mmCIF file of N, CA, C and O in Angstrom:
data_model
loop_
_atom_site.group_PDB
_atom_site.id
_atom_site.type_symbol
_atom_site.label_atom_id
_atom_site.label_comp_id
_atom_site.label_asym_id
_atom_site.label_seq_id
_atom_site.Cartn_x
_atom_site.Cartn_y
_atom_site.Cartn_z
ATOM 1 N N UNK Y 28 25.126 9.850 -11.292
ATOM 2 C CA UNK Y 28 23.935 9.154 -11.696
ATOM 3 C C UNK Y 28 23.395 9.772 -12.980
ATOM 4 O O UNK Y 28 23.495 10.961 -13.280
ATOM 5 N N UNK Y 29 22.963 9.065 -13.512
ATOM 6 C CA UNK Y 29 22.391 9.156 -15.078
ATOM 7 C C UNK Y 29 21.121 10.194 -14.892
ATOM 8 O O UNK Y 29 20.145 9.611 -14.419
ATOM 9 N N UNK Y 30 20.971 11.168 -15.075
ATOM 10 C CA UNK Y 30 19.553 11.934 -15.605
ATOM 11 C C UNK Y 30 18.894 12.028 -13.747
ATOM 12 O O UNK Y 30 17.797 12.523 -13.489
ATOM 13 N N UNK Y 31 19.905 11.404 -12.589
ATOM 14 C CA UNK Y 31 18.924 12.002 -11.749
ATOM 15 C C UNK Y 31 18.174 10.714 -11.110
ATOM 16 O O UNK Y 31 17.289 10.754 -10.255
ATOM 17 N N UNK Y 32 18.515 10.010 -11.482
ATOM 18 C CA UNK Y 32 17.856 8.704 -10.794
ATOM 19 C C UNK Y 32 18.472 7.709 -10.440
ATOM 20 O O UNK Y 32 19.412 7.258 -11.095
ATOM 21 N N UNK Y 33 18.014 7.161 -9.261
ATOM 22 C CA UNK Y 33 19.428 6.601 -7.976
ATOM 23 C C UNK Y 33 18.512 5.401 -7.452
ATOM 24 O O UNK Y 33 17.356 5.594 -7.828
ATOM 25 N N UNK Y 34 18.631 4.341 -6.780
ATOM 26 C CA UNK Y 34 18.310 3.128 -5.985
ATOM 27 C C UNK Y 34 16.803 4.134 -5.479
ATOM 28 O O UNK Y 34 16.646 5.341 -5.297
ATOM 29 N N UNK Y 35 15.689 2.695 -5.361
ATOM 30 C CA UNK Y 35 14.992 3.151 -4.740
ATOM 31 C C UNK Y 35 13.473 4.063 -5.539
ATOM 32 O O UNK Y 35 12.315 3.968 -5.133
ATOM 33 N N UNK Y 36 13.851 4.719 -6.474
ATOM 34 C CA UNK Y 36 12.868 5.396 -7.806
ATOM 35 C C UNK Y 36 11.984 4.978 -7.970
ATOM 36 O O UNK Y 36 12.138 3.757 -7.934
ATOM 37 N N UNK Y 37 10.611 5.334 -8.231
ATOM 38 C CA UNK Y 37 10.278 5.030 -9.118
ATOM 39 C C UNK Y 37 9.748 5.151 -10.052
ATOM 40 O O UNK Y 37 8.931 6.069 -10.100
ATOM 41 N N UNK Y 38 9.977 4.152 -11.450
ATOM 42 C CA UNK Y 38 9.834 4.550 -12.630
ATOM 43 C C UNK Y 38 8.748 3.928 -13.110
ATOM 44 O O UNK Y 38 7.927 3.309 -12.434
ATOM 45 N N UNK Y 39 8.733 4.114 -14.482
ATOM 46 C CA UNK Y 39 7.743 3.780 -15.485
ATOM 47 C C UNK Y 39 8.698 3.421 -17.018
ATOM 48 O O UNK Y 39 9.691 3.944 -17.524
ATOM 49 N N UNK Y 40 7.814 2.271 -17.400
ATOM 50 C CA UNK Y 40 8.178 2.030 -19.119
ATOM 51 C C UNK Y 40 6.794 1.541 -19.853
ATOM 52 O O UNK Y 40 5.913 0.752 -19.510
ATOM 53 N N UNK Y 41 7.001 2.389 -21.057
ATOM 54 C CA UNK Y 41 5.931 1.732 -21.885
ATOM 55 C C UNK Y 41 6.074 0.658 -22.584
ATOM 56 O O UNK Y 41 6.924 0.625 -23.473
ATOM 57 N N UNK Y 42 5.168 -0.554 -22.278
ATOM 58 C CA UNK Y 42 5.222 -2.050 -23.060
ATOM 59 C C UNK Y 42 3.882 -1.941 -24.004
ATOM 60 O O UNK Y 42 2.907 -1.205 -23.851
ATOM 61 N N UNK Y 43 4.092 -2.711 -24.818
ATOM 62 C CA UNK Y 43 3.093 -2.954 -25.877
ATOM 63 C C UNK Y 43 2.275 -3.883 -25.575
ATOM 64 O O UNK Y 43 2.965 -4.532 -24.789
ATOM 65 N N UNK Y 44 1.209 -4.456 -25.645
ATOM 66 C CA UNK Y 44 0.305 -5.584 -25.744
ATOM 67 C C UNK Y 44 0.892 -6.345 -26.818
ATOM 68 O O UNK Y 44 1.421 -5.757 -27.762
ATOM 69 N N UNK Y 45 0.836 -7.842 -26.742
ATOM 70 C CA UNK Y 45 1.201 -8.556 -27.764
ATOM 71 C C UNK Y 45 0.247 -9.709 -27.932
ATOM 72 O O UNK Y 45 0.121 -10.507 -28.861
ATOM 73 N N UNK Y 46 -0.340 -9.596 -26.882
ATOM 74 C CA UNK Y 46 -1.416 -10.942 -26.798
ATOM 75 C C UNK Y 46 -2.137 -11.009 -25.653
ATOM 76 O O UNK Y 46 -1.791 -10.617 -24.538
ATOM 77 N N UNK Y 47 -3.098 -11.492 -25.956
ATOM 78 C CA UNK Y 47 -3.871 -12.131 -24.363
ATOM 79 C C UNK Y 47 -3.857 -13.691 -24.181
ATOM 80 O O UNK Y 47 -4.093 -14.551 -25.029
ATOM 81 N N UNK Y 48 -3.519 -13.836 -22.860
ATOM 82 C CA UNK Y 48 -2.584 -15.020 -22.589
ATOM 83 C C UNK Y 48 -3.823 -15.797 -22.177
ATOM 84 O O UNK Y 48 -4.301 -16.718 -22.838
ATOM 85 N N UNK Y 49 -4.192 -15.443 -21.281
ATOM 86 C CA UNK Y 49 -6.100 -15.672 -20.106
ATOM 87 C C UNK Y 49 -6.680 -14.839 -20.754
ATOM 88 O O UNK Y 49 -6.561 -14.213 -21.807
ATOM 89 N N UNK Y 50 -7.538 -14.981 -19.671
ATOM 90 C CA UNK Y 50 -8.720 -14.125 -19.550
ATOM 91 C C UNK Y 50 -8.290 -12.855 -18.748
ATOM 92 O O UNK Y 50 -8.764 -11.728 -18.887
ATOM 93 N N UNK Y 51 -7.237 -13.268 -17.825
ATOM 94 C CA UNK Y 51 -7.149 -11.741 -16.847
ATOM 95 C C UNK Y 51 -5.364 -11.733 -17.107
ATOM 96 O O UNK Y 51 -4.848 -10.841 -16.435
ATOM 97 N N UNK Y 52 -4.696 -12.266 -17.653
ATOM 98 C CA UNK Y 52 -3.353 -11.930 -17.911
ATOM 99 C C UNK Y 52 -3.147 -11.877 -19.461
ATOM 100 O O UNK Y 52 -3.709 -12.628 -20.258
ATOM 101 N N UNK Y 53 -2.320 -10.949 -19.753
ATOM 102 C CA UNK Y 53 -1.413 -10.427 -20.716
ATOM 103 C C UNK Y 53 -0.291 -10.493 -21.447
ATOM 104 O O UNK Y 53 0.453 -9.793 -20.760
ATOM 105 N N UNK Y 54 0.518 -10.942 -22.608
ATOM 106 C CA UNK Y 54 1.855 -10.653 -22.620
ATOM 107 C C UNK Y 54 2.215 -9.277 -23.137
ATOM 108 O O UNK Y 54 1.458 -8.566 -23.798
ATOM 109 N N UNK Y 55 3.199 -9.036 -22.842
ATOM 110 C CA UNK Y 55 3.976 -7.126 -22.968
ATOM 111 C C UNK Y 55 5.281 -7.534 -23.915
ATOM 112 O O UNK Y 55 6.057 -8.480 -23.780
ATOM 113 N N UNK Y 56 5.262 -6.968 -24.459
ATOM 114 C CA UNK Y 56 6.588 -6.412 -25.323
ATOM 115 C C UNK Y 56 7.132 -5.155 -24.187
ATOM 116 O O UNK Y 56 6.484 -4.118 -24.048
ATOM 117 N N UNK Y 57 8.196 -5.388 -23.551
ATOM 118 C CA UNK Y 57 9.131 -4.343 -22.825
ATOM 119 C C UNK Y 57 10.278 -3.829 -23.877
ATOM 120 O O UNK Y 57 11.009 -4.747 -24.247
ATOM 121 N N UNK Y 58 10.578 -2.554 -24.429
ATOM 122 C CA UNK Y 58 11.341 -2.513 -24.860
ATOM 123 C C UNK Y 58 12.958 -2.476 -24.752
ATOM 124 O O UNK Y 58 13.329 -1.374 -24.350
ATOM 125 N N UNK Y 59 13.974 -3.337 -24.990
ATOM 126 C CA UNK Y 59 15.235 -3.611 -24.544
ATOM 127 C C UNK Y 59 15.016 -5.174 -23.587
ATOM 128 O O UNK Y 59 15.970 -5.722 -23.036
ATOM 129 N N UNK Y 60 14.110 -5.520 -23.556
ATOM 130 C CA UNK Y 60 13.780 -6.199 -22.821
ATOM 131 C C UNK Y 60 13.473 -7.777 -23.230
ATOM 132 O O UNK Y 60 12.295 -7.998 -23.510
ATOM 133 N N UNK Y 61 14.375 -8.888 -23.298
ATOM 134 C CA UNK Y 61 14.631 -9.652 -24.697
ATOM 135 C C UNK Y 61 14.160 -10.811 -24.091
ATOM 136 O O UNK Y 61 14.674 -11.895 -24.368
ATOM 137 N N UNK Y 62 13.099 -10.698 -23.169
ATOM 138 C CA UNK Y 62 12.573 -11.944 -22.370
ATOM 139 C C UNK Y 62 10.423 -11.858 -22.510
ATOM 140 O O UNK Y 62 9.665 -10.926 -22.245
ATOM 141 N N UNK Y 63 10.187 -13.005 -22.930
ATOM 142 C CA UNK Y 63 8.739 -12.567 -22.674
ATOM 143 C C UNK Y 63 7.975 -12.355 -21.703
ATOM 144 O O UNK Y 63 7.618 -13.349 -21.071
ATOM 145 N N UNK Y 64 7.550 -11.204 -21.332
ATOM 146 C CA UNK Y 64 6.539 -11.222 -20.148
ATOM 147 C C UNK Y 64 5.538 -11.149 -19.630
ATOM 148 O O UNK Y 64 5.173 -10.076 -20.112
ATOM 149 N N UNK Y 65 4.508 -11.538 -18.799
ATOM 150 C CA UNK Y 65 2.746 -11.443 -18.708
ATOM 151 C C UNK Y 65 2.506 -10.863 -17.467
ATOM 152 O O UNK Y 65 3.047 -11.147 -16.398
ATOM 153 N N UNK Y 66 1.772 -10.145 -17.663
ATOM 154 C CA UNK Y 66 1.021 -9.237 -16.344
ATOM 155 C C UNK Y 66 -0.505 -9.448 -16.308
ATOM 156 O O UNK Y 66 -1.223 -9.682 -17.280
ATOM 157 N N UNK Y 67 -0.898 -9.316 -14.945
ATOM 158 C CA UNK Y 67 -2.201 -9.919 -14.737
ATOM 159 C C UNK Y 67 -2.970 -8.179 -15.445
ATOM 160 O O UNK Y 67 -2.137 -7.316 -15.725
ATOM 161 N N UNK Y 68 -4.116 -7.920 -15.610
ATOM 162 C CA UNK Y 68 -4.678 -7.323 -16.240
ATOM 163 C C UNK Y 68 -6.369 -7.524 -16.213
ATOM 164 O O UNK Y 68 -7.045 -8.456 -16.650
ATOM 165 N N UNK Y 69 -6.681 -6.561 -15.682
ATOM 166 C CA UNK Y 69 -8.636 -6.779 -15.934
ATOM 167 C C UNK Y 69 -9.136 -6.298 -16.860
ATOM 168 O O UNK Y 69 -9.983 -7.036 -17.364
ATOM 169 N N UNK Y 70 -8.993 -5.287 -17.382
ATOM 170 C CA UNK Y 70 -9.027 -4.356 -18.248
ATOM 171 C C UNK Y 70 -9.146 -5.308 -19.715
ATOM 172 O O UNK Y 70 -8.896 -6.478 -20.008
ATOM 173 N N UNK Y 71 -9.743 -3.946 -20.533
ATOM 174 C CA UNK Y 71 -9.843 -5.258 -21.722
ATOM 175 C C UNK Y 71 -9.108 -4.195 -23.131
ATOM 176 O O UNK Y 71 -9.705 -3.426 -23.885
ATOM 177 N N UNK Y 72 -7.783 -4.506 -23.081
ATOM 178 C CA UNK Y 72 -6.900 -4.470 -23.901
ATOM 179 C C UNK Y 72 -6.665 -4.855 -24.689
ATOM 180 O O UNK Y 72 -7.130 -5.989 -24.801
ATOM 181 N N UNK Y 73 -5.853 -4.396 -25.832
ATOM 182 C CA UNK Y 73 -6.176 -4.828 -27.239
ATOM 183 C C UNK Y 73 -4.633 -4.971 -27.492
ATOM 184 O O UNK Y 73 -3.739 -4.412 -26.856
ATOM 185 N N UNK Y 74 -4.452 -6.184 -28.984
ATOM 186 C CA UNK Y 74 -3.185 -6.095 -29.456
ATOM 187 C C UNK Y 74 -2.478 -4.608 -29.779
ATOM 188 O O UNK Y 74 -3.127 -3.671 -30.243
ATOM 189 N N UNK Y 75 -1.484 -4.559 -29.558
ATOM 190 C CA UNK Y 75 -0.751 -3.224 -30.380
ATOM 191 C C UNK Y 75 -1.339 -2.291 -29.257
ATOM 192 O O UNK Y 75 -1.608 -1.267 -29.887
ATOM 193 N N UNK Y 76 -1.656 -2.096 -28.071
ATOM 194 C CA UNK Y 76 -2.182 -1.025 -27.113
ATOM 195 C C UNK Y 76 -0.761 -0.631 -26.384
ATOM 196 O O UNK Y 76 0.104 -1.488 -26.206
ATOM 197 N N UNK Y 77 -0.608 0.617 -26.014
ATOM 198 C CA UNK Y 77 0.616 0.572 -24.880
ATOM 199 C C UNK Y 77 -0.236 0.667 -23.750
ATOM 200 O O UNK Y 77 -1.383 1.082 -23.582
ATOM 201 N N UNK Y 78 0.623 0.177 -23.033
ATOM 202 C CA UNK Y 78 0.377 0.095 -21.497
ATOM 203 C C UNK Y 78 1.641 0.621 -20.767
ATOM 204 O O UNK Y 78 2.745 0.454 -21.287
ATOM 205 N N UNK Y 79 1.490 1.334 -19.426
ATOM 206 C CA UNK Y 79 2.676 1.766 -18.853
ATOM 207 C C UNK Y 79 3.091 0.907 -17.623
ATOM 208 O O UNK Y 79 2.150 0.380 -17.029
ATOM 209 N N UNK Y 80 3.915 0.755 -17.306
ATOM 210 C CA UNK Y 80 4.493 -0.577 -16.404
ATOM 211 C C UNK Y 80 5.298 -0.074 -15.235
ATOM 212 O O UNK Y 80 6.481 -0.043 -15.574
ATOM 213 N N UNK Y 81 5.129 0.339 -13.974
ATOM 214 C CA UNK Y 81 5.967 1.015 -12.604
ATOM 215 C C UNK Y 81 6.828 -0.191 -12.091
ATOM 216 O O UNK Y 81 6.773 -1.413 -12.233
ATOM 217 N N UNK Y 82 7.527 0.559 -11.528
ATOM 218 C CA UNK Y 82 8.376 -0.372 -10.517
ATOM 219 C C UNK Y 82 9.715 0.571 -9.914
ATOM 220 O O UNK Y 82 10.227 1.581 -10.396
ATOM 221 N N UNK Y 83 10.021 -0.127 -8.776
ATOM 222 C CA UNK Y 83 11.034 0.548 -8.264
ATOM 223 C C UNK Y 83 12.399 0.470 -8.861
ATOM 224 O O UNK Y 83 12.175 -0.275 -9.816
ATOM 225 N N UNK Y 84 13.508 0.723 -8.906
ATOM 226 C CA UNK Y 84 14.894 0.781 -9.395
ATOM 227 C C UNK Y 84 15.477 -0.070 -8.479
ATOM 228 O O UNK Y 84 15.404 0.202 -7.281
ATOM 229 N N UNK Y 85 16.156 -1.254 -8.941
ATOM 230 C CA UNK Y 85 17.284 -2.287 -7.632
ATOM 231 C C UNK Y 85 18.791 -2.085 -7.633
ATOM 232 O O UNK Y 85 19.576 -2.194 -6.692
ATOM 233 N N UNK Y 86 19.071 -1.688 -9.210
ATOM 234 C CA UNK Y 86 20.126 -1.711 -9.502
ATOM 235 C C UNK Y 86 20.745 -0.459 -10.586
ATOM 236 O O UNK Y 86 20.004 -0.313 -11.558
ATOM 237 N N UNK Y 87 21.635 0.209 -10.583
ATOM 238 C CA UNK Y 87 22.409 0.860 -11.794
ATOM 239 C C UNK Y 87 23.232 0.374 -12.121
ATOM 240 O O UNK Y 87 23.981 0.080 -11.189
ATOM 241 N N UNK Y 88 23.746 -0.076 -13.563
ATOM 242 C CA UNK Y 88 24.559 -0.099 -14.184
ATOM 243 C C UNK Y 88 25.324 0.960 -15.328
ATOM 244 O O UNK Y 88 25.108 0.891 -16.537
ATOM 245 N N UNK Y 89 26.303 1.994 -14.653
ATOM 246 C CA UNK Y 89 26.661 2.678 -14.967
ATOM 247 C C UNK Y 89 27.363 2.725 -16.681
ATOM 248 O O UNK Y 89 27.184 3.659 -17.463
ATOM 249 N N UNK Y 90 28.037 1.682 -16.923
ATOM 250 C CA UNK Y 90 29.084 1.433 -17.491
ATOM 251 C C UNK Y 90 28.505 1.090 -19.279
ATOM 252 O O UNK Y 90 28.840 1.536 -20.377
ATOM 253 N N UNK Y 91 27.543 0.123 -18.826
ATOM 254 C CA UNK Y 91 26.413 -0.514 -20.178
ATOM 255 C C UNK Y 91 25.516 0.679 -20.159
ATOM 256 O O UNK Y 91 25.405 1.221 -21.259
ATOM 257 N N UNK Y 92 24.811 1.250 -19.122
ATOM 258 C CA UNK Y 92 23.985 2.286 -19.122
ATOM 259 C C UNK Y 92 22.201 1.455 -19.243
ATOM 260 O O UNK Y 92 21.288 1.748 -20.017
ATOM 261 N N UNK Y 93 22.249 0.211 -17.983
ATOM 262 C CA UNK Y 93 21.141 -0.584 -18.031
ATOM 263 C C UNK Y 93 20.389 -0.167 -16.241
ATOM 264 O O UNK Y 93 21.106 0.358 -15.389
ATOM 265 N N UNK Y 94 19.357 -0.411 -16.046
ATOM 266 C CA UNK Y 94 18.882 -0.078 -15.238
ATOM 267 C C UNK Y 94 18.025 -1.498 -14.735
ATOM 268 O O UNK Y 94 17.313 -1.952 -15.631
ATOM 269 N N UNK Y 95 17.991 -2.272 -13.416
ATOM 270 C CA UNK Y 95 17.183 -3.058 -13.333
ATOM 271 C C UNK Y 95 15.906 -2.779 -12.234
ATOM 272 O O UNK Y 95 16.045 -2.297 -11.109
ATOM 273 N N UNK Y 96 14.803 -3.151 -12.775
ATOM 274 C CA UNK Y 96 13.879 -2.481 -12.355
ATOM 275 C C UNK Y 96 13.006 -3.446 -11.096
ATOM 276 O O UNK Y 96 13.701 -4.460 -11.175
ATOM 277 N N UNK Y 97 12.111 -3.728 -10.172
ATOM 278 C CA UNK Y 97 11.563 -4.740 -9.840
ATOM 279 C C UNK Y 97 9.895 -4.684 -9.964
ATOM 280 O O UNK Y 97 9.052 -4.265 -9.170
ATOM 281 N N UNK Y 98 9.799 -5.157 -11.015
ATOM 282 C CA UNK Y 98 8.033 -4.837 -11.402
ATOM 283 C C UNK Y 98 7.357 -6.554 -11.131
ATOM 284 O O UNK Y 98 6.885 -7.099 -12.130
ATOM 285 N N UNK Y 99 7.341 -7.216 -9.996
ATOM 286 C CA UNK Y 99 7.467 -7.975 -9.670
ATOM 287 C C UNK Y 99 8.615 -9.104 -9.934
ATOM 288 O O UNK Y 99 9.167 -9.334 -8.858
ATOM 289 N N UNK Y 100 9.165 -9.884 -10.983
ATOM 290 C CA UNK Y 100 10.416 -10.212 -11.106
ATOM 291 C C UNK Y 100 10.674 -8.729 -11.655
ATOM 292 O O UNK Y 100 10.008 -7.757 -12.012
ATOM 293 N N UNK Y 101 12.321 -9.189 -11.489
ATOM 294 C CA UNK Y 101 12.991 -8.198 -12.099
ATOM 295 C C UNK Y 101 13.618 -7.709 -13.497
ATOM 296 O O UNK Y 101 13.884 -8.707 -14.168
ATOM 297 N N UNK Y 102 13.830 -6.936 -13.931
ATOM 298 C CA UNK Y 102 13.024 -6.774 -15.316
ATOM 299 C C UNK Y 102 14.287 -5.832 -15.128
ATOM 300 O O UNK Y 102 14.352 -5.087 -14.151
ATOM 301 N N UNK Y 103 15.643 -5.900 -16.427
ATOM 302 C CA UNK Y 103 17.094 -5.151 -16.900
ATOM 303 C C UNK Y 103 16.556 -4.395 -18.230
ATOM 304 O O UNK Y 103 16.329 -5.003 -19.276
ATOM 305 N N UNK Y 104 16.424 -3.364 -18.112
ATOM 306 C CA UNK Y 104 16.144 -2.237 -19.343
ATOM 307 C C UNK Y 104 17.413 -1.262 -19.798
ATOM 308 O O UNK Y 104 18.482 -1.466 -19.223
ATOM 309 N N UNK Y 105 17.360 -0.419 -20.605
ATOM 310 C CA UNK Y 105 18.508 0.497 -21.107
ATOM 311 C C UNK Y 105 17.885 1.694 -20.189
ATOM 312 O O UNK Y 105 16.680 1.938 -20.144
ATOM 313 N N UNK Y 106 18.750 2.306 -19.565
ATOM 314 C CA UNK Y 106 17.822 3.488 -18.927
ATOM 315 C C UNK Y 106 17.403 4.442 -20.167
ATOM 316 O O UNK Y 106 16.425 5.125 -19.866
ATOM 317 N N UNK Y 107 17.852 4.660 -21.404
ATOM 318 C CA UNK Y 107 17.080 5.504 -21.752
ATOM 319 C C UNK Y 107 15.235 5.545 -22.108
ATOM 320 O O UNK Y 107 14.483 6.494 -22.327
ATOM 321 N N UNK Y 108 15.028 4.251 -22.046
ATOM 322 C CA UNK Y 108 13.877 3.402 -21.874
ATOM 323 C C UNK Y 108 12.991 4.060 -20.818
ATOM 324 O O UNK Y 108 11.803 4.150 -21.130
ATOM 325 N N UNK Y 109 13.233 4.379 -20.020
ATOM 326 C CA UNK Y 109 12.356 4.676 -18.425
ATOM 327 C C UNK Y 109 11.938 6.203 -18.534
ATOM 328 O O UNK Y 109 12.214 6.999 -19.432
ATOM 329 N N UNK Y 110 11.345 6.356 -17.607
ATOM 330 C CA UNK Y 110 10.643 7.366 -16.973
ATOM 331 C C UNK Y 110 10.463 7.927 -15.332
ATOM 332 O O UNK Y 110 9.903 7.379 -14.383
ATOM 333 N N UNK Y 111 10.897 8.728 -15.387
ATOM 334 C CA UNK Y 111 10.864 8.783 -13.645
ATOM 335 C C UNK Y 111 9.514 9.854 -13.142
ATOM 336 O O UNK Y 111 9.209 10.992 -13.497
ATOM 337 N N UNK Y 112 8.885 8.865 -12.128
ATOM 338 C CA UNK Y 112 7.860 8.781 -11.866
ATOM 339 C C UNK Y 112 8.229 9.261 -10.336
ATOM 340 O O UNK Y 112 7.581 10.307 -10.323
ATOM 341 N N UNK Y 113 8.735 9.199 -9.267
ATOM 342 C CA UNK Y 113 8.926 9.408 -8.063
ATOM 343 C C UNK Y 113 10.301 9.432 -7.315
ATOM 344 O O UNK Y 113 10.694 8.265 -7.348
ATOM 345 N N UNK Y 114 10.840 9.884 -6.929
ATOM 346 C CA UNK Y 114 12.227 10.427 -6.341
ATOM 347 C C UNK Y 114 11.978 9.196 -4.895
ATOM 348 O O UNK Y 114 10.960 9.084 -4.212
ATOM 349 N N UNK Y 115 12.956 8.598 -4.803
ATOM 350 C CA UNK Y 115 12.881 7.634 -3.602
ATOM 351 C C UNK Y 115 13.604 9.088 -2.428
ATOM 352 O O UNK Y 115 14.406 9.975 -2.722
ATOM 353 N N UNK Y 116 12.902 8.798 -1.095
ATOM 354 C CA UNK Y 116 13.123 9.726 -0.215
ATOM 355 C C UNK Y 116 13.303 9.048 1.257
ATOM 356 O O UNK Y 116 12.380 8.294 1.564
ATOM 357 N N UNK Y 117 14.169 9.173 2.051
ATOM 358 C CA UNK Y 117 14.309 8.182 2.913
ATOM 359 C C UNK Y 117 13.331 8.806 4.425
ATOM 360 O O UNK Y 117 13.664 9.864 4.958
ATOM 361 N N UNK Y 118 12.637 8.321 4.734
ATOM 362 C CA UNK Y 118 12.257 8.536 6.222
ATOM 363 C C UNK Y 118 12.747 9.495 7.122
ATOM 364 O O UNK Y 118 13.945 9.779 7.138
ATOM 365 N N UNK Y 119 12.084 9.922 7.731
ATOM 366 C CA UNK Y 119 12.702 11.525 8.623
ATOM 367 C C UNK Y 119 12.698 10.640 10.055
ATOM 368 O O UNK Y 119 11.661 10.014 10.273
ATOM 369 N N UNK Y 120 13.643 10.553 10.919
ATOM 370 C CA UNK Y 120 13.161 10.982 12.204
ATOM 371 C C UNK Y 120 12.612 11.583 12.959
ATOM 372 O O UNK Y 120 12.708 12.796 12.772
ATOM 373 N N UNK Y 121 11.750 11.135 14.201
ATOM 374 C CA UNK Y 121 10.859 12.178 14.729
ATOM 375 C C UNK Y 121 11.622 12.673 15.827
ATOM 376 O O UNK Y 121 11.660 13.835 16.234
ATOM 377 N N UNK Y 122 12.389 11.406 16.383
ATOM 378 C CA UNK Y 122 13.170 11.537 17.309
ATOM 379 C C UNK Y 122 14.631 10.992 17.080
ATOM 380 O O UNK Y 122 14.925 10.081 16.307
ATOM 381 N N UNK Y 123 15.821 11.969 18.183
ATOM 382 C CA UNK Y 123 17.337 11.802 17.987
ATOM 383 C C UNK Y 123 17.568 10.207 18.109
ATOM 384 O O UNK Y 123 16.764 9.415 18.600
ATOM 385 N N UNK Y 124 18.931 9.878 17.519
ATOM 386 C CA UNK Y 124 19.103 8.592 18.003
ATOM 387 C C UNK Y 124 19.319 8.185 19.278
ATOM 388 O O UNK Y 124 18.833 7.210 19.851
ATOM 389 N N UNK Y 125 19.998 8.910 19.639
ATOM 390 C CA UNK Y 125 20.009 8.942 21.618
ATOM 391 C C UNK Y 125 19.558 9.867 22.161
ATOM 392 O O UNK Y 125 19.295 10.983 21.713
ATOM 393 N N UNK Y 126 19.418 9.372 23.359
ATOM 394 C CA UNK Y 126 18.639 10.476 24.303
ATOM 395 C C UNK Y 126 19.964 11.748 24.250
ATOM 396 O O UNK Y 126 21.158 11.556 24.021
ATOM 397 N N UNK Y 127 19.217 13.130 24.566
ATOM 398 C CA UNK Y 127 20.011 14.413 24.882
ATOM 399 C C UNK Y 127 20.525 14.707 26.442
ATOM 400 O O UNK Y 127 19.833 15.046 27.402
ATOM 401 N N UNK Y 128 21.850 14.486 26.389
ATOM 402 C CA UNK Y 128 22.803 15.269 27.371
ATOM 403 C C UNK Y 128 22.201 16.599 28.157
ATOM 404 O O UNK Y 128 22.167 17.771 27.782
ATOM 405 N N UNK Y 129 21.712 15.952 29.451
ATOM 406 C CA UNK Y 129 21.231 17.479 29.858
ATOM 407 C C UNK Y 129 22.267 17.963 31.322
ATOM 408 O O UNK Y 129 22.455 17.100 32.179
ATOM 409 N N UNK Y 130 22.677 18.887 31.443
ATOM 410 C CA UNK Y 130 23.785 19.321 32.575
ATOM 411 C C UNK Y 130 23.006 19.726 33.658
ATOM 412 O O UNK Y 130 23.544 20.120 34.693
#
């Protein structure tokens, strides 16, 4: 895995403001990111502002070296683009999967 980050992550990318779409949504410039996109937003943001954007990791692509992210749709970046924000960690058991063998 690239730099440490595996299914499950999660990350961060900085998008730019490019416009205000509404009153409470946004469009973002994502960088690598060759699709336009709008995020809802209360805040009162300005053209040319960065904003930082989370989401979990769905996919690696080893080979191109792209990462797809799910920040509500899903959103294909270059991983060098990202930021890792949280180590995905799977659930502990409290208890065995079967009951214990007692003699």
């Amino acid at each position: 895995m690239a730099r440490g980050i595996g299914i499950g992550d999660l990350v961060a990318i900085t998008a730019a403001v490019r416009r205000r779409v509404t009153e409470d949504r946004v469009s973002v410039s994502i960088p690598s990111y060759n699709f336009p996109h709008s995020i809802i937003d209360h805040t009162k943001v300005k053209k040319g502002q960065q904003i930082e954007l989370t989401g979990e990791i769905t996919r690696i692509d080893e080979e191109s070296g792209r990462v797809t992210i799910a920040m509500g749709p899903l959103v294909t970046v270059d991983i060098d683009k990202i930021r890792l924000v949280d180590k995905y960690r799977p659930p502990k058991r409290k208890k065995p999967l079967r009951d214990m063998v007692v003699d």
